[in-house]
Amino acid sequence: APIGAFALIFIVFSKQGVKAFGPLLGVTISTYIGFIAHVALIFTLACLAIKISPLKFLNKVKSPMITAFVTRSSGGTLPISMKTADEDMGIPRQIYGFALPVGATVNMNGTIIYLGICAIFIANAVGVQLDMGAKLTIILTAVLAAVGTAGVPGAGAIMLLMVLESVGLKVESGSAVAAAYALILGIDAILDMGRTSLNVGGDMLGAVFVAKNENSLDMSKWE
Ligand code: ASP
């Protein structure tokens, strides 16, 4: 998968030249900083709230998150997520059997971060100033769009169109917005790997959270 992703990016740079490199590197780094901050803050706080070690959680969730990273599909990772929930985390079947499939379709932490950053990047690229109202609109539509995003590779990039439209950035043929959107599409594989990994991590966290609150988490797996 990583080799394929680099081959796709090669096409963008061969068409756009090196001038596209700086801005796209900036978007990629910002997005991954967002992902890491989300894990460091939200995952840690949620684990501490249910009194489990964040490091143990990250260690257990490693296998589904890596699978999501290379397959770029929350839905495709579901068998691994369920196996981990069952065998390594001690989550009862009636909880993970509901929470994980629902999470794989509805819960998209990584996709929301990606949508927000890319919408702001495209607005900057075409010289549109976003006021506070427009930024709040991006947050709201990114949440709604992420809920509607399918757990398959590249689905979030389609939903980005909806977020852009909500702040008046229409992707019309030949427009500057379309050119900026095409740049993002060129590196979508790289962004999709990280966001899908975070999406799956979030689903697992949700399932553990519910199991612990229901007092039905098998704590012998966490010792
Ligand atoms: N590939 C992501 C997933 O399966 C969805 C997206 O493209 O944002 O979770």
Coordinates of C-alpha atoms and ligand atoms in Angstrom, one line a residue:
A1 CA 0.0 0.0 0.0
P2 CA 2.7 2.6 0.8
I3 CA 4.4 1.9 -2.5
G4 CA 1.1 2.4 -4.3
A5 CA 0.4 5.6 -2.4
F6 CA 3.8 7.0 -3.4
A7 CA 3.1 6.0 -7.0
L8 CA -0.1 8.1 -6.9
I9 CA 1.7 11.1 -5.4
F10 CA 4.3 10.8 -8.1
I11 CA 1.6 11.6 -10.7
V12 CA 0.7 14.8 -8.9
F13 CA 4.3 16.0 -8.7
S14 CA 5.0 15.1 -12.3
K15 CA 2.1 17.3 -13.4
Q16 CA 2.3 20.1 -10.9
G17 CA 6.1 20.3 -10.5
V18 CA 8.0 20.9 -7.3
K19 CA 6.0 24.0 -6.4
A20 CA 3.2 21.8 -5.1
F21 CA 5.5 20.0 -2.7
G22 CA 5.7 22.6 0.1
P23 CA 2.0 23.3 0.5
L24 CA 1.1 19.6 0.3
L25 CA 3.8 18.6 2.8
G26 CA 2.4 21.3 5.1
V27 CA -1.2 19.8 4.8
T28 CA 0.2 16.3 5.4
I29 CA 2.2 17.3 8.4
S30 CA -0.7 19.4 9.9
T31 CA -3.1 16.5 9.4
Y32 CA -0.8 14.0 11.1
I33 CA -0.1 16.4 14.0
G34 CA -3.9 16.6 14.4
F35 CA -4.1 12.8 14.5
I36 CA -1.3 12.5 17.0
A37 CA -2.8 15.3 19.2
H38 CA -6.2 13.5 19.1
V39 CA -4.6 10.3 20.3
A40 CA -2.5 12.1 23.0
L41 CA -5.4 14.1 24.3
I42 CA -8.7 12.5 23.6
F43 CA -7.7 8.8 23.8
T44 CA -5.6 9.5 26.9
L45 CA -8.4 11.4 28.7
A46 CA -11.0 8.7 27.7
C47 CA -8.8 5.9 29.0
L48 CA -8.1 7.7 32.2
A49 CA -11.8 8.4 32.7
I50 CA -12.5 4.6 32.7
K51 CA -9.3 3.9 34.7
I52 CA -7.4 1.8 32.1
S53 CA -3.9 2.5 31.1
P54 CA -3.7 4.6 27.8
L55 CA -0.4 2.8 26.9
K56 CA -2.0 -0.6 27.4
F57 CA -4.9 0.5 25.3
L58 CA -2.6 1.7 22.5
N59 CA -0.6 -1.5 22.6
K60 CA -3.8 -3.7 22.3
V61 CA -5.3 -1.5 19.5
K62 CA -2.0 -1.6 17.5
S63 CA -3.0 -4.5 15.3
P64 CA -6.4 -3.1 14.1
M65 CA -4.9 0.4 13.7
I66 CA -2.0 -0.9 11.5
T67 CA -4.5 -3.0 9.5
A68 CA -6.6 0.1 9.0
F69 CA -3.5 2.1 8.0
V70 CA -2.6 -0.2 5.1
T71 CA -6.2 -1.2 4.0
R72 CA -7.6 2.4 4.3
S73 CA -11.0 0.8 5.2
S74 CA -12.7 0.8 8.6
G75 CA -15.2 -1.7 7.2
G76 CA -12.4 -4.0 5.9
T77 CA -10.7 -3.9 9.3
L78 CA -13.8 -5.0 11.2
P79 CA -12.8 -8.7 11.5
I80 CA -9.5 -7.7 13.1
S81 CA -11.1 -5.1 15.3
M82 CA -13.6 -7.8 16.5
K83 CA -11.0 -10.4 17.1
T84 CA -8.9 -7.9 19.1
A85 CA -11.9 -6.8 21.1
D86 CA -12.8 -10.4 21.9
E87 CA -9.4 -12.0 22.5
D88 CA -7.1 -9.1 23.7
M89 CA -9.5 -6.6 25.3
G90 CA -12.1 -8.8 27.0
I91 CA -15.1 -6.8 25.6
P92 CA -18.3 -8.9 25.7
R93 CA -19.6 -10.0 22.3
Q94 CA -22.9 -8.3 22.8
I95 CA -21.1 -4.9 23.2
Y96 CA -18.4 -5.1 20.5
G97 CA -20.8 -6.9 18.1
F98 CA -22.9 -3.7 18.1
A99 CA -20.4 -1.0 18.9
L100 CA -17.8 -1.9 16.3
P101 CA -20.0 -2.2 13.2
V102 CA -21.9 1.0 14.1
G103 CA -18.5 2.7 14.8
A104 CA -17.1 1.6 11.5
T105 CA -19.9 3.3 9.6
V106 CA -20.7 6.3 11.9
N107 CA -17.7 7.2 14.0
M108 CA -14.9 8.9 12.0
N109 CA -12.5 10.9 14.3
G110 CA -9.7 11.0 11.7
T111 CA -12.0 11.9 8.9
I112 CA -13.3 15.0 10.8
I113 CA -9.8 16.3 11.4
Y114 CA -8.9 15.7 7.7
L115 CA -12.0 17.5 6.5
G116 CA -11.4 20.5 8.6
I117 CA -7.7 20.9 7.7
C118 CA -8.2 20.3 4.0
A119 CA -11.2 22.7 3.8
I120 CA -9.1 25.5 5.4
F121 CA -6.1 24.6 3.1
I122 CA -8.3 24.9 -0.1
A123 CA -9.8 28.2 1.1
N124 CA -6.3 29.6 1.8
A125 CA -5.1 28.3 -1.6
V126 CA -7.8 30.2 -3.5
G127 CA -7.4 33.3 -1.3
V128 CA -10.8 33.1 0.5
Q129 CA -10.7 34.5 4.0
L130 CA -12.8 32.4 6.4
D131 CA -14.5 34.3 9.2
M132 CA -15.5 32.7 12.5
G133 CA -18.9 31.8 11.2
A134 CA -17.4 30.0 8.2
K135 CA -15.0 28.1 10.5
L136 CA -17.9 27.0 12.7
T137 CA -19.8 25.9 9.6
I138 CA -16.8 23.8 8.6
I139 CA -16.7 22.2 12.0
L140 CA -20.5 21.4 11.9
T141 CA -20.5 20.1 8.3
A142 CA -17.3 18.1 8.9
V143 CA -19.0 16.3 11.8
L144 CA -22.1 15.6 9.7
A145 CA -20.1 14.6 6.6
A146 CA -17.9 12.2 8.6
V147 CA -21.0 10.5 10.1
G148 CA -22.2 10.0 6.5
T149 CA -18.8 8.8 5.2
A150 CA -18.6 5.1 4.3
G151 CA -15.8 3.0 5.8
V152 CA -14.1 2.5 2.5
P153 CA -10.9 3.9 0.9
G154 CA -11.2 7.5 -0.3
A155 CA -14.8 8.1 0.9
G156 CA -13.8 11.1 3.0
A157 CA -12.4 12.9 -0.1
I158 CA -15.9 12.8 -1.7
M159 CA -17.4 14.3 1.5
L160 CA -14.9 17.1 1.4
L161 CA -16.9 18.5 -1.5
M162 CA -19.9 18.9 0.8
V163 CA -17.8 20.7 3.4
L164 CA -16.4 23.0 0.7
E165 CA -19.8 23.7 -0.7
S166 CA -21.1 24.7 2.8
V167 CA -18.7 27.7 2.9
G168 CA -19.4 28.7 -0.7
L169 CA -16.3 27.0 -2.3
K170 CA -17.8 25.2 -5.3
V171 CA -15.7 22.7 -7.2
E172 CA -16.6 23.6 -10.8
S173 CA -14.6 22.5 -13.8
G174 CA -11.7 24.7 -14.5
S175 CA -12.1 26.8 -11.2
A176 CA -9.2 27.5 -8.8
V177 CA -11.1 25.5 -6.1
A178 CA -11.2 22.5 -8.4
A179 CA -7.4 22.8 -9.0
A180 CA -6.8 22.9 -5.2
Y181 CA -9.1 20.0 -4.6
A182 CA -7.3 18.0 -7.3
L183 CA -4.0 18.6 -5.4
I184 CA -5.5 17.2 -2.2
L185 CA -6.9 14.2 -4.1
G186 CA -3.3 13.5 -5.3
I187 CA -2.2 12.9 -1.7
D188 CA -5.4 11.4 -0.5
A189 CA -4.0 7.9 -0.1
I190 CA -1.4 9.2 2.4
L191 CA -4.0 11.2 4.4
D192 CA -6.5 8.3 4.2
M193 CA -4.1 5.8 5.8
G194 CA -3.7 8.0 8.9
R195 CA -7.4 9.0 9.2
T196 CA -8.7 5.4 8.8
S197 CA -6.2 4.2 11.5
L198 CA -7.6 6.9 13.8
N199 CA -11.2 6.1 12.9
V200 CA -10.7 2.4 13.9
G201 CA -8.8 3.4 17.1
G202 CA -11.8 5.6 18.0
D203 CA -14.2 2.7 17.4
M204 CA -12.2 0.4 19.7
L205 CA -12.1 3.1 22.3
G206 CA -15.9 3.5 22.1
A207 CA -16.4 -0.2 22.6
V208 CA -14.0 -0.4 25.6
F209 CA -15.6 2.7 27.1
V210 CA -19.1 1.2 27.0
A211 CA -17.9 -2.2 28.3
K212 CA -16.1 -0.6 31.2
N213 CA -19.1 1.6 32.1
E214 CA -21.3 -1.5 32.0
N215 CA -18.9 -3.2 34.4
S216 CA -18.5 -6.0 31.9
L217 CA -14.9 -5.6 30.7
D218 CA -12.8 -8.7 31.5
M219 CA -10.1 -7.0 33.5
S220 CA -7.9 -10.1 33.6
K221 CA -6.9 -9.1 30.0
W222 CA -5.6 -5.8 31.3
E223 CA -3.4 -7.0 34.1
Ligands
ASP1 N1 -11.2 5.4 4.6 C1 -11.9 5.9 5.7 C2 -12.5 4.7 6.5 O1 -12.6 3.7 6.0 C3 -13.1 6.8 5.3 C4 -12.5 8.1 4.7 O2 -12.1 8.1 3.6 O3 -12.4 9.1 5.5 O4 -12.7 4.9 7.7

